Coordinates of N, CA and C and ligand atoms in Angstrom, one line a residue:
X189 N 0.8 -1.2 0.0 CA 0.0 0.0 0.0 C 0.9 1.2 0.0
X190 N 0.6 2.4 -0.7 CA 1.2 3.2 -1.2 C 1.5 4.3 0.3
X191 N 2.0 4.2 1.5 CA 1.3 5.2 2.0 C 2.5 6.6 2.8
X192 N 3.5 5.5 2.1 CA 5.2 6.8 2.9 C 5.5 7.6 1.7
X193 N 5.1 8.9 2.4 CA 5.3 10.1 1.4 C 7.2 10.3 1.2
X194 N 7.4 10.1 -0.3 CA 8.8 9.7 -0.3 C 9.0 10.8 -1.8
X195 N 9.9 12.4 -1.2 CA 10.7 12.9 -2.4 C 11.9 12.3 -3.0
X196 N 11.6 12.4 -4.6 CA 13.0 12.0 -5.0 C 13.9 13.3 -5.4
X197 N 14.9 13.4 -4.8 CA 15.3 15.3 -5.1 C 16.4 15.0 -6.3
X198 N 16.0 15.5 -7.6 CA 17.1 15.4 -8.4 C 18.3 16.8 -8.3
X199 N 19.5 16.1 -7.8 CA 20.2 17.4 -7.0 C 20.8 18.1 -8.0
X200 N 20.7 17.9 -9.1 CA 21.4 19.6 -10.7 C 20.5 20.5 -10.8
X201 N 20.9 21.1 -11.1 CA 20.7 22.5 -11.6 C 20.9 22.5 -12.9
X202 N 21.4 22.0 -13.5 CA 22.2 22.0 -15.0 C 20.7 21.8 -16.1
X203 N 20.4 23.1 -16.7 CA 19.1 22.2 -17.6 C 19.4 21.3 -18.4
X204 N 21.0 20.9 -18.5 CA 20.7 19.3 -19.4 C 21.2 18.5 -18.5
X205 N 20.9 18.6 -17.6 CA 21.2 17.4 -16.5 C 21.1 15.8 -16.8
X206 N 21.7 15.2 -16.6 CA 21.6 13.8 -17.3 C 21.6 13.0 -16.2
X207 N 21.5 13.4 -14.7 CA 20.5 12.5 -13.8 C 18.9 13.0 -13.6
X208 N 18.7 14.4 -14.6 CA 17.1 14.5 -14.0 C 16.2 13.1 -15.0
X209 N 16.9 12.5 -15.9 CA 15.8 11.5 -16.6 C 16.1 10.4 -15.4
X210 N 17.3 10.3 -15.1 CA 17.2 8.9 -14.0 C 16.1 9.3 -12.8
X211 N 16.1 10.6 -12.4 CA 15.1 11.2 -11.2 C 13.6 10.4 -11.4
X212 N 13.5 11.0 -12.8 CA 12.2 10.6 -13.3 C 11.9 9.4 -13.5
X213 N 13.0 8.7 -14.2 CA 12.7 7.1 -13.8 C 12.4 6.7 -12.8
X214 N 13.2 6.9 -11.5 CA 13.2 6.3 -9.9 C 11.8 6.4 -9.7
X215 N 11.4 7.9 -9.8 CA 9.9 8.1 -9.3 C 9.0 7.1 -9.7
X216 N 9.0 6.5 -11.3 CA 8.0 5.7 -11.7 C 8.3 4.3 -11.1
X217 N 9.5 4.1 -10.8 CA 10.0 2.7 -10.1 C 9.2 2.9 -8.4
X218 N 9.6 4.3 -8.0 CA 9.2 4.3 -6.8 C 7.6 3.5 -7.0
X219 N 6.8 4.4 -7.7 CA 5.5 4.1 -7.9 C 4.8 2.7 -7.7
X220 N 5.3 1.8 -8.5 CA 5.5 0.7 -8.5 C 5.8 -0.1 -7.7
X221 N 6.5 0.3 -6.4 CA 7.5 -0.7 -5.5 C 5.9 -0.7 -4.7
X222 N 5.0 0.5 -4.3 CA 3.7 -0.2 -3.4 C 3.9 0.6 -2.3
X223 N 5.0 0.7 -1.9 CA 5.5 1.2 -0.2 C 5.5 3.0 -0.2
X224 N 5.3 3.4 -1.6 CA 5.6 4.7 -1.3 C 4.4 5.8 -2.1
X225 N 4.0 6.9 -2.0 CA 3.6 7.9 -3.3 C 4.8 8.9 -3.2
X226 N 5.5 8.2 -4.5 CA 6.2 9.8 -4.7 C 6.1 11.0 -5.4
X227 N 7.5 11.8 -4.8 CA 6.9 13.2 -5.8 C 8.7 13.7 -6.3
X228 N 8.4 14.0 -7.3 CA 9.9 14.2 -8.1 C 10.2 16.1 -7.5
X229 N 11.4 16.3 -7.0 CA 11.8 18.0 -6.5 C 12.3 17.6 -7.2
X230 N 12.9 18.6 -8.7 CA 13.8 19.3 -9.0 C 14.3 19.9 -8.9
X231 N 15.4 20.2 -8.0 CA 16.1 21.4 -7.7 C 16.3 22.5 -8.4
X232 N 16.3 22.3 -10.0 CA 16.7 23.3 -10.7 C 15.2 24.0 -10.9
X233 N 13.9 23.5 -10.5 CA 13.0 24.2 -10.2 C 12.5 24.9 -9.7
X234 N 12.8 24.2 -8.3 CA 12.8 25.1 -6.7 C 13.9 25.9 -6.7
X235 N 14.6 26.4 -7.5 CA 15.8 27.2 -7.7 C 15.7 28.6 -6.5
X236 N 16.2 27.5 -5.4 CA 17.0 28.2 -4.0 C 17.9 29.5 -4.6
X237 N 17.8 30.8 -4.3 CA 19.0 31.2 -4.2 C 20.1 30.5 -2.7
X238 N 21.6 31.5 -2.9 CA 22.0 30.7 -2.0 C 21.7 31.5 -0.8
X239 N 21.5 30.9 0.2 CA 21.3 30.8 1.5 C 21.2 32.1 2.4
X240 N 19.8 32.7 2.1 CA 19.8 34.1 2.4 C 19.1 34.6 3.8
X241 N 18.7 33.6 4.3 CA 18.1 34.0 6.0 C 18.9 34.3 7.2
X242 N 18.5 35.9 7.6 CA 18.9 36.3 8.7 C 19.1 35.2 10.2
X243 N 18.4 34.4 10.3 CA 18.6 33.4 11.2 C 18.9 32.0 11.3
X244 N 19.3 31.6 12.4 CA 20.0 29.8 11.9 C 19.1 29.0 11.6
X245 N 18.9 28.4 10.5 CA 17.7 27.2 10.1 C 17.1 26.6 11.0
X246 N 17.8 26.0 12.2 CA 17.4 25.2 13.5 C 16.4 26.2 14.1
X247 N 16.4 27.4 13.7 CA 15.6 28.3 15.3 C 14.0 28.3 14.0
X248 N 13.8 28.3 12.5 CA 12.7 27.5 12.1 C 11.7 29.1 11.7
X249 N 12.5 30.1 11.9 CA 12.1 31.3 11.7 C 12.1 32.1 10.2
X250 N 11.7 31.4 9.2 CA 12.1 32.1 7.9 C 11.3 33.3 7.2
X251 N 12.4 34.2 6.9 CA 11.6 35.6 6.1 C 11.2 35.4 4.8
X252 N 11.8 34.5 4.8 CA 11.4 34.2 2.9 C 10.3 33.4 2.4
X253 N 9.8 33.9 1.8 CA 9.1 33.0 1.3 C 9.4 31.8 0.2
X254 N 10.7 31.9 -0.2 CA 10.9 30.7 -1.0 C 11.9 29.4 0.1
X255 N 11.8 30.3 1.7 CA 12.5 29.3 2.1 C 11.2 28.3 2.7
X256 N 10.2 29.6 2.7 CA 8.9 28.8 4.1 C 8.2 27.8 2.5
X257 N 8.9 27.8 1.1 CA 7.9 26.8 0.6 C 9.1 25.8 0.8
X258 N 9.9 25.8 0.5 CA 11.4 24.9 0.6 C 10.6 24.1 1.8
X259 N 10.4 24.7 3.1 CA 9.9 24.1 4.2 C 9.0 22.9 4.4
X260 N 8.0 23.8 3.5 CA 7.2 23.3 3.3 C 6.7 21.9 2.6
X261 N 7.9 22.1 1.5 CA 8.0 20.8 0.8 C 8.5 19.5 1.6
X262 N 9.9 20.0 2.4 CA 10.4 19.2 2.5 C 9.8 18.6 3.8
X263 N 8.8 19.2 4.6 CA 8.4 18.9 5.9 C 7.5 18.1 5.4
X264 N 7.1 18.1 4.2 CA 6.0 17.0 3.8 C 6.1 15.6 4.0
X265 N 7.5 15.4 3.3 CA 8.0 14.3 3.1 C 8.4 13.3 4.4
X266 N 8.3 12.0 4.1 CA 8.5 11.0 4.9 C 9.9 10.6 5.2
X267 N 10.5 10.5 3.1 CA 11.8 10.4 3.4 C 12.1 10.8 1.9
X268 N 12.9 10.2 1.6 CA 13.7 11.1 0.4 C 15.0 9.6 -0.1
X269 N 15.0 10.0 -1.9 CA 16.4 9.8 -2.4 C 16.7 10.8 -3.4
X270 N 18.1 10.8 -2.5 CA 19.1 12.2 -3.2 C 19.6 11.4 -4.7
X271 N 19.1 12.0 -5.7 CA 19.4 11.0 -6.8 C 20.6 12.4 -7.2
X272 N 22.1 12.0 -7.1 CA 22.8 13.3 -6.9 C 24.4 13.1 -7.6
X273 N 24.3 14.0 -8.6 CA 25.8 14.2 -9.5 C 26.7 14.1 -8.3
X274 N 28.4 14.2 -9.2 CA 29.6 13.9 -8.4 C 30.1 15.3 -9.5
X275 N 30.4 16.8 -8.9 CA 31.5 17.1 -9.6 C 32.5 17.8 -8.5
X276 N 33.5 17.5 -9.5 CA 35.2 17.8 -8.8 C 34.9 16.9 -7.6
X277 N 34.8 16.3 -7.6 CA 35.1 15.1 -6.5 C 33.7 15.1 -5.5
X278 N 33.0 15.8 -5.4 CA 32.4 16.0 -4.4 C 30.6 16.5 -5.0
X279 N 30.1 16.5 -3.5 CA 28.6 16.7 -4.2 C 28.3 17.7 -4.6
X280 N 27.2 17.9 -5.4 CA 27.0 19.3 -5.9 C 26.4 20.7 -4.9
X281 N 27.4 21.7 -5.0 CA 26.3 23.0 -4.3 C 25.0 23.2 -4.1
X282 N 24.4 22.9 -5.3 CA 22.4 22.9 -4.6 C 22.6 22.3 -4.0
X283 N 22.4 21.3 -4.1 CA 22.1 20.1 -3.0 C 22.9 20.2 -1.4
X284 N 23.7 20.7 -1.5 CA 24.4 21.4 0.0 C 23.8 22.1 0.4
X285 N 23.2 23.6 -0.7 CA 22.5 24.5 0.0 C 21.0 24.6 0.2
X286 N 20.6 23.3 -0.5 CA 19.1 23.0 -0.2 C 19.1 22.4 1.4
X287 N 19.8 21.8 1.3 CA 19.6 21.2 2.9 C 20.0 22.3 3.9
X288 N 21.2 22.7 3.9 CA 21.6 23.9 4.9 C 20.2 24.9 5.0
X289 N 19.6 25.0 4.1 CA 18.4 26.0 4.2 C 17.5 25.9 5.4
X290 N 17.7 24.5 5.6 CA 16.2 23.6 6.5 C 17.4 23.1 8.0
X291 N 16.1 22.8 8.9 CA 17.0 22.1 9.9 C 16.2 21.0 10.6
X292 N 15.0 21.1 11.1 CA 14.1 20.6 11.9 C 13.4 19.2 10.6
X293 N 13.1 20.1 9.7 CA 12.3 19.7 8.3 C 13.0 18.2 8.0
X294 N 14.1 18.1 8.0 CA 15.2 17.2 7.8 C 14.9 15.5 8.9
X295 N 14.6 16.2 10.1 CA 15.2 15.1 11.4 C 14.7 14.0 11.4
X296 N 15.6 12.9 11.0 CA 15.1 11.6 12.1 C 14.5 10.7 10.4
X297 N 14.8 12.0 8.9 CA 13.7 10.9 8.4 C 14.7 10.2 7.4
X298 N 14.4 9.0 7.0 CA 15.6 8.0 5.9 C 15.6 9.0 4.9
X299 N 16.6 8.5 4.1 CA 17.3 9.1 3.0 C 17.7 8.2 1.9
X300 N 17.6 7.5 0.7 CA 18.7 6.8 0.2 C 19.4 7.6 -1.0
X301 N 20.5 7.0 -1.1 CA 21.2 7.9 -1.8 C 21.6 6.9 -3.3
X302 N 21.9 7.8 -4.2 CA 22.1 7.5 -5.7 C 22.5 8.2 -6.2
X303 N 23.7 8.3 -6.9 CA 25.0 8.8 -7.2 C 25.1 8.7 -8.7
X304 N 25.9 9.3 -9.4 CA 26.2 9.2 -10.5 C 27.0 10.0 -11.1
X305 N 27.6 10.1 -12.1 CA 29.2 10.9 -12.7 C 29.8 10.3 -14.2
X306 N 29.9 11.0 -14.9 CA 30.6 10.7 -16.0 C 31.9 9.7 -15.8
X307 N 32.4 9.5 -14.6 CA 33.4 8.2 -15.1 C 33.3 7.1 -14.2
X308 N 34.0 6.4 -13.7 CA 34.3 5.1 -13.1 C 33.6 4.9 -11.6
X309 N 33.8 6.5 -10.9 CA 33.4 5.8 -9.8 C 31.7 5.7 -9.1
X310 N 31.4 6.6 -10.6 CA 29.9 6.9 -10.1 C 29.1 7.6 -9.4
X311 N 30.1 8.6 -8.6 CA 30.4 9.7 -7.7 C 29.8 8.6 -6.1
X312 N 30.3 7.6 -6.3 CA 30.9 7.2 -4.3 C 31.2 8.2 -4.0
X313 N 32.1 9.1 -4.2 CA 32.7 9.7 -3.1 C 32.2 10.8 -3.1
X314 N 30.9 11.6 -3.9 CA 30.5 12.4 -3.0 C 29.3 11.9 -2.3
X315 N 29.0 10.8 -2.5 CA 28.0 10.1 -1.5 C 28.7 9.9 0.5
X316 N 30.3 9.6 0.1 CA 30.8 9.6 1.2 C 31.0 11.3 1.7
X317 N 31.4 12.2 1.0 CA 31.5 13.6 1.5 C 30.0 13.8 2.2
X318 N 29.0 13.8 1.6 CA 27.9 13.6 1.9 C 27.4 13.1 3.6
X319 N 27.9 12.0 4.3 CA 27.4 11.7 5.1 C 27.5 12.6 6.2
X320 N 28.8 12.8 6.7 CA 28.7 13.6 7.9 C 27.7 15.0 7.9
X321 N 27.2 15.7 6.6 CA 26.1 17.0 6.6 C 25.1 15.9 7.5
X322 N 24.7 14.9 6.3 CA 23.6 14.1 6.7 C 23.5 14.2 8.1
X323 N 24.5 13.6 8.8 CA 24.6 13.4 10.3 C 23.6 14.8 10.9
X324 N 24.5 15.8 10.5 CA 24.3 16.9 11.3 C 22.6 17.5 11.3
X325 N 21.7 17.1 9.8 CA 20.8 17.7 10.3 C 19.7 16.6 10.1
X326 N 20.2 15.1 10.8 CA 19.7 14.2 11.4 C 19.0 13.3 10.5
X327 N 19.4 13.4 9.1 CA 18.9 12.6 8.1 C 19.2 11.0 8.1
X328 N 18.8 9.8 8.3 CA 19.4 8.7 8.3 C 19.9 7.8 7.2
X329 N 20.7 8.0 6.7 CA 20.7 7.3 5.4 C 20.5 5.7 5.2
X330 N 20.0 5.4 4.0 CA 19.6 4.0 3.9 C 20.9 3.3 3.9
X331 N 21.2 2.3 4.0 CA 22.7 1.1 4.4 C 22.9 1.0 2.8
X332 N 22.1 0.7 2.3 CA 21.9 0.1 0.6 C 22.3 1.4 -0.4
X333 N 23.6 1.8 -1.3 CA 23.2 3.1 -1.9 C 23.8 2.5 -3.1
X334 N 23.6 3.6 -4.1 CA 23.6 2.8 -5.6 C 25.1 3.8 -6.5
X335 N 25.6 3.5 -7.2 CA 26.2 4.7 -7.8 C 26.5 4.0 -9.7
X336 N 26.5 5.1 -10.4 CA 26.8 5.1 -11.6 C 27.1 5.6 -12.4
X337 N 28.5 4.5 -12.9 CA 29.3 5.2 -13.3 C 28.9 5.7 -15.0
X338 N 29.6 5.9 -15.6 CA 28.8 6.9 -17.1 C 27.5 7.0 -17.7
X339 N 27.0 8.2 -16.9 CA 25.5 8.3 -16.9 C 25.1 8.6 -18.1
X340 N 25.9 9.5 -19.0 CA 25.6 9.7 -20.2 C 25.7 8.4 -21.2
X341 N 25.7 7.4 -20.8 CA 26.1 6.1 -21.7 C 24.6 5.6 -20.8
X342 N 23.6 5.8 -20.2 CA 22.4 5.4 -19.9 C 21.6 6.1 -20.8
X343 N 21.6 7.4 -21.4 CA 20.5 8.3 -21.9 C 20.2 8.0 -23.0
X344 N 19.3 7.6 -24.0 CA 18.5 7.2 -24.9 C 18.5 8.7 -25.6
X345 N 18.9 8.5 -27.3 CA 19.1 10.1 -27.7 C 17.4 11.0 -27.7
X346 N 16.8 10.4 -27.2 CA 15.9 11.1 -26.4 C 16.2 11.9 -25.0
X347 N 17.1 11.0 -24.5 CA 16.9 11.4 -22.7 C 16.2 11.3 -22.1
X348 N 16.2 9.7 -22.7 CA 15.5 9.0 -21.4 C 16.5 8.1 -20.5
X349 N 16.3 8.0 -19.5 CA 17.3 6.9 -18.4 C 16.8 5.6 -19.0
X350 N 18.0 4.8 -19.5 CA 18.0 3.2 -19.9 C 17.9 2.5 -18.8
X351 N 17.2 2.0 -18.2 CA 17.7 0.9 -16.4 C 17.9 -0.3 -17.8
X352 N 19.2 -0.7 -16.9 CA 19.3 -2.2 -17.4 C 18.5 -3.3 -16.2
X353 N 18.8 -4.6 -16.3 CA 17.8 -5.3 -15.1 C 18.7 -4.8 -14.0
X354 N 20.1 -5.5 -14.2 CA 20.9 -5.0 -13.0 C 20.8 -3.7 -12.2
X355 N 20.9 -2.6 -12.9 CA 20.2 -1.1 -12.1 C 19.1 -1.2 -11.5
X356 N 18.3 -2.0 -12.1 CA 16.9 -1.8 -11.5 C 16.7 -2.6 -10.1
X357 N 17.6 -3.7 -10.6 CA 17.6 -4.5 -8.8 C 18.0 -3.2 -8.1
X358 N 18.8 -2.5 -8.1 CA 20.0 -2.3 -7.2 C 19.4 -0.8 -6.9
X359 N 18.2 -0.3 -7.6 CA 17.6 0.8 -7.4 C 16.5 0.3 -6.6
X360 N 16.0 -0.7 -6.9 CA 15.1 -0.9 -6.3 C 15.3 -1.7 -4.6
X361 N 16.8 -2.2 -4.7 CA 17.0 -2.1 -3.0 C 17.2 -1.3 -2.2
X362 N 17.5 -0.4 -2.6 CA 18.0 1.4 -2.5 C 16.1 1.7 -1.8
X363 N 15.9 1.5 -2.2 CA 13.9 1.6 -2.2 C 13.6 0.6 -0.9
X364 N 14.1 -0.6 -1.4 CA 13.9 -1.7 0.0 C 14.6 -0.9 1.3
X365 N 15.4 -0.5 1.3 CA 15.9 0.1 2.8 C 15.7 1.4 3.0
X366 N 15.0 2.1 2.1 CA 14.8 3.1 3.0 C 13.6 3.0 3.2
X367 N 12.5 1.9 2.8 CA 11.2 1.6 3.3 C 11.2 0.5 4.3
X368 N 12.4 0.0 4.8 CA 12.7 -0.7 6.3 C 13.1 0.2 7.0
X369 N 13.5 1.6 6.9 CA 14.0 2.4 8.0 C 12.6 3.4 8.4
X370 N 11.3 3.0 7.5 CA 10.3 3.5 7.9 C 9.4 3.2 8.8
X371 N 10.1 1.5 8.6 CA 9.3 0.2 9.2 C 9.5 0.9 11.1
X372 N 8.5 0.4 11.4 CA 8.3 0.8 13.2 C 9.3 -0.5 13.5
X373 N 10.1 -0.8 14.0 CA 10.7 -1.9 14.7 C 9.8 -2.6 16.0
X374 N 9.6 -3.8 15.9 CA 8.8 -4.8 16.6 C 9.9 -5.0 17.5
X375 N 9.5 -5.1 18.7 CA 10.3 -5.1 19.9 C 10.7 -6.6 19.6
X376 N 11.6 -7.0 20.3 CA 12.0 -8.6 20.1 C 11.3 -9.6 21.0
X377 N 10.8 -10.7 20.5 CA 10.5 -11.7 21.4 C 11.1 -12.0 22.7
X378 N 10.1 -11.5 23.3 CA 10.7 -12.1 24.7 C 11.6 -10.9 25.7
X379 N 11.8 -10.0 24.9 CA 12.4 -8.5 25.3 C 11.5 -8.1 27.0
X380 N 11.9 -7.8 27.5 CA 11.6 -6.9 29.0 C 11.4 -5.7 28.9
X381 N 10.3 -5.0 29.3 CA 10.6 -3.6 29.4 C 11.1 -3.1 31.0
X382 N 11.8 -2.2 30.9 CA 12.5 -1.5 32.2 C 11.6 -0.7 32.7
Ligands
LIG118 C1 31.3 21.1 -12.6 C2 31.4 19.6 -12.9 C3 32.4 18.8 -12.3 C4 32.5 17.5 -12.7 N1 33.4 16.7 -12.0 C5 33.4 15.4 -12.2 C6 34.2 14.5 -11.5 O1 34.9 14.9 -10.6 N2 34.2 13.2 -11.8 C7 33.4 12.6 -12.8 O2 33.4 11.4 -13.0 N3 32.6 13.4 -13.5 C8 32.5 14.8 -13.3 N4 31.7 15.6 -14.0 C9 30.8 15.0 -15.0 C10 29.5 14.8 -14.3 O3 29.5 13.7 -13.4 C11 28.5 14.5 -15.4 O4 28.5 15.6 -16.3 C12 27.1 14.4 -14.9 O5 26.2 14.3 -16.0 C13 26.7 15.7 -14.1 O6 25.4 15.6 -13.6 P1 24.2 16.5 -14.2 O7 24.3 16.4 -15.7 O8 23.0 15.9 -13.7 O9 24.5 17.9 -13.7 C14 31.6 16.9 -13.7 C15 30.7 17.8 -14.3 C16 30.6 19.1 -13.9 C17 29.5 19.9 -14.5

């Protein structure tokens, strides 16, 4: 049953972005997995300036109105996959300064992450630069993350994202664990309470 509200944030800005067709794929994969209703952010829609509030995101006080819809969006959400480029080694600026915008909006909810980069490593590593933010404004990330490597070698001279089977498992575990980090955990048999 469809019922964990789950954004897929495609983290470019670039209008030829060549993970927003994979964005859009996930979402229809989301659709399909049962566990979720998603909704595709495109960041290069929600086009954040950068980071213009007089006060710290934690204290939840915003002047802006494109921060209180930012808020708004993101407070909607259950949980989220950062479906998110690798350049110069590291993650991309929106996507740093979308999150830095928020603080409360963020807490406590899963994340999975999916990566991708024109060469080999698929941008792992800014999925690893990535975690300690995560930490900080209490996002949990899913155990399971995906990366891949020459994304432009997926796009159909349409621009559409190709999933081979293999991606598709591996997107769709990415999916399995961040809809077990939703799961309420069942106390253990036999467990005591104090
Ligand atoms: C500013 C910039 C830096 C990049 N740095 C890397 C890099 O370090 N390693 C890599 O494999 N690809 C790198 N690339 C290639 C991107 O991974 C590739 O262009 C990808 O499509 C970018 O995502 P986007 O099209 O959704 O913005 C870089 C691209 C840009 C625009």
């Amino acid at each position: 049953m469809a019922t964990h509200r789950l954004h897929i944030v495609s983290a470019s800005t670039r209008p030829t972005s060549a993970g927003r067709p994979l964005a859009h794929w996930l979402t229809e994969r989301a659709r399909v997995h049962g566990e979720f209703a998603p909704t595709l952010i495109d960041l290069g829609e929600v086009a954040l300036p950068f980071l213009d509030e007089p006060e710290h995101p934690s204290e939840g006080r915003y002047l802006h109105q494109h921060t209180k819809n930012w808020s708004a969006t993101v407070g909607a959400a259950d949980s989220f996959v950062f479906v998110m480029p690798m350049y110069n080694g590291g993650f991309s600026a929106p996507l740093k300064n979308a999150i830095d915008f928020l603080h409360q909006e963020w807490q406590g909810k899963p994340v999975g992450l999916i990566s991708y980069s024109a060469g080999t490593s698929g941008g792992a590593p800014a999925v690893e630069m990535l975690r300690p933010v995560l930490d900080r404004v209490g996002l949990r990330p899913a155990p399971r993350t995906l990366s891949i490597p020459g994304i432009e070698g997926h796009l159909t001279p349409d621009r559409r994202f190709r999933a081979t089977p293999a991606l598709t498992g591996d997107a769709d575990a990415v999916l399995d664990a961040v809809a077990t980090l939703l799961t309420p955990q069942r106390p253990r048999a036999g467990a005591t309470r104090s």
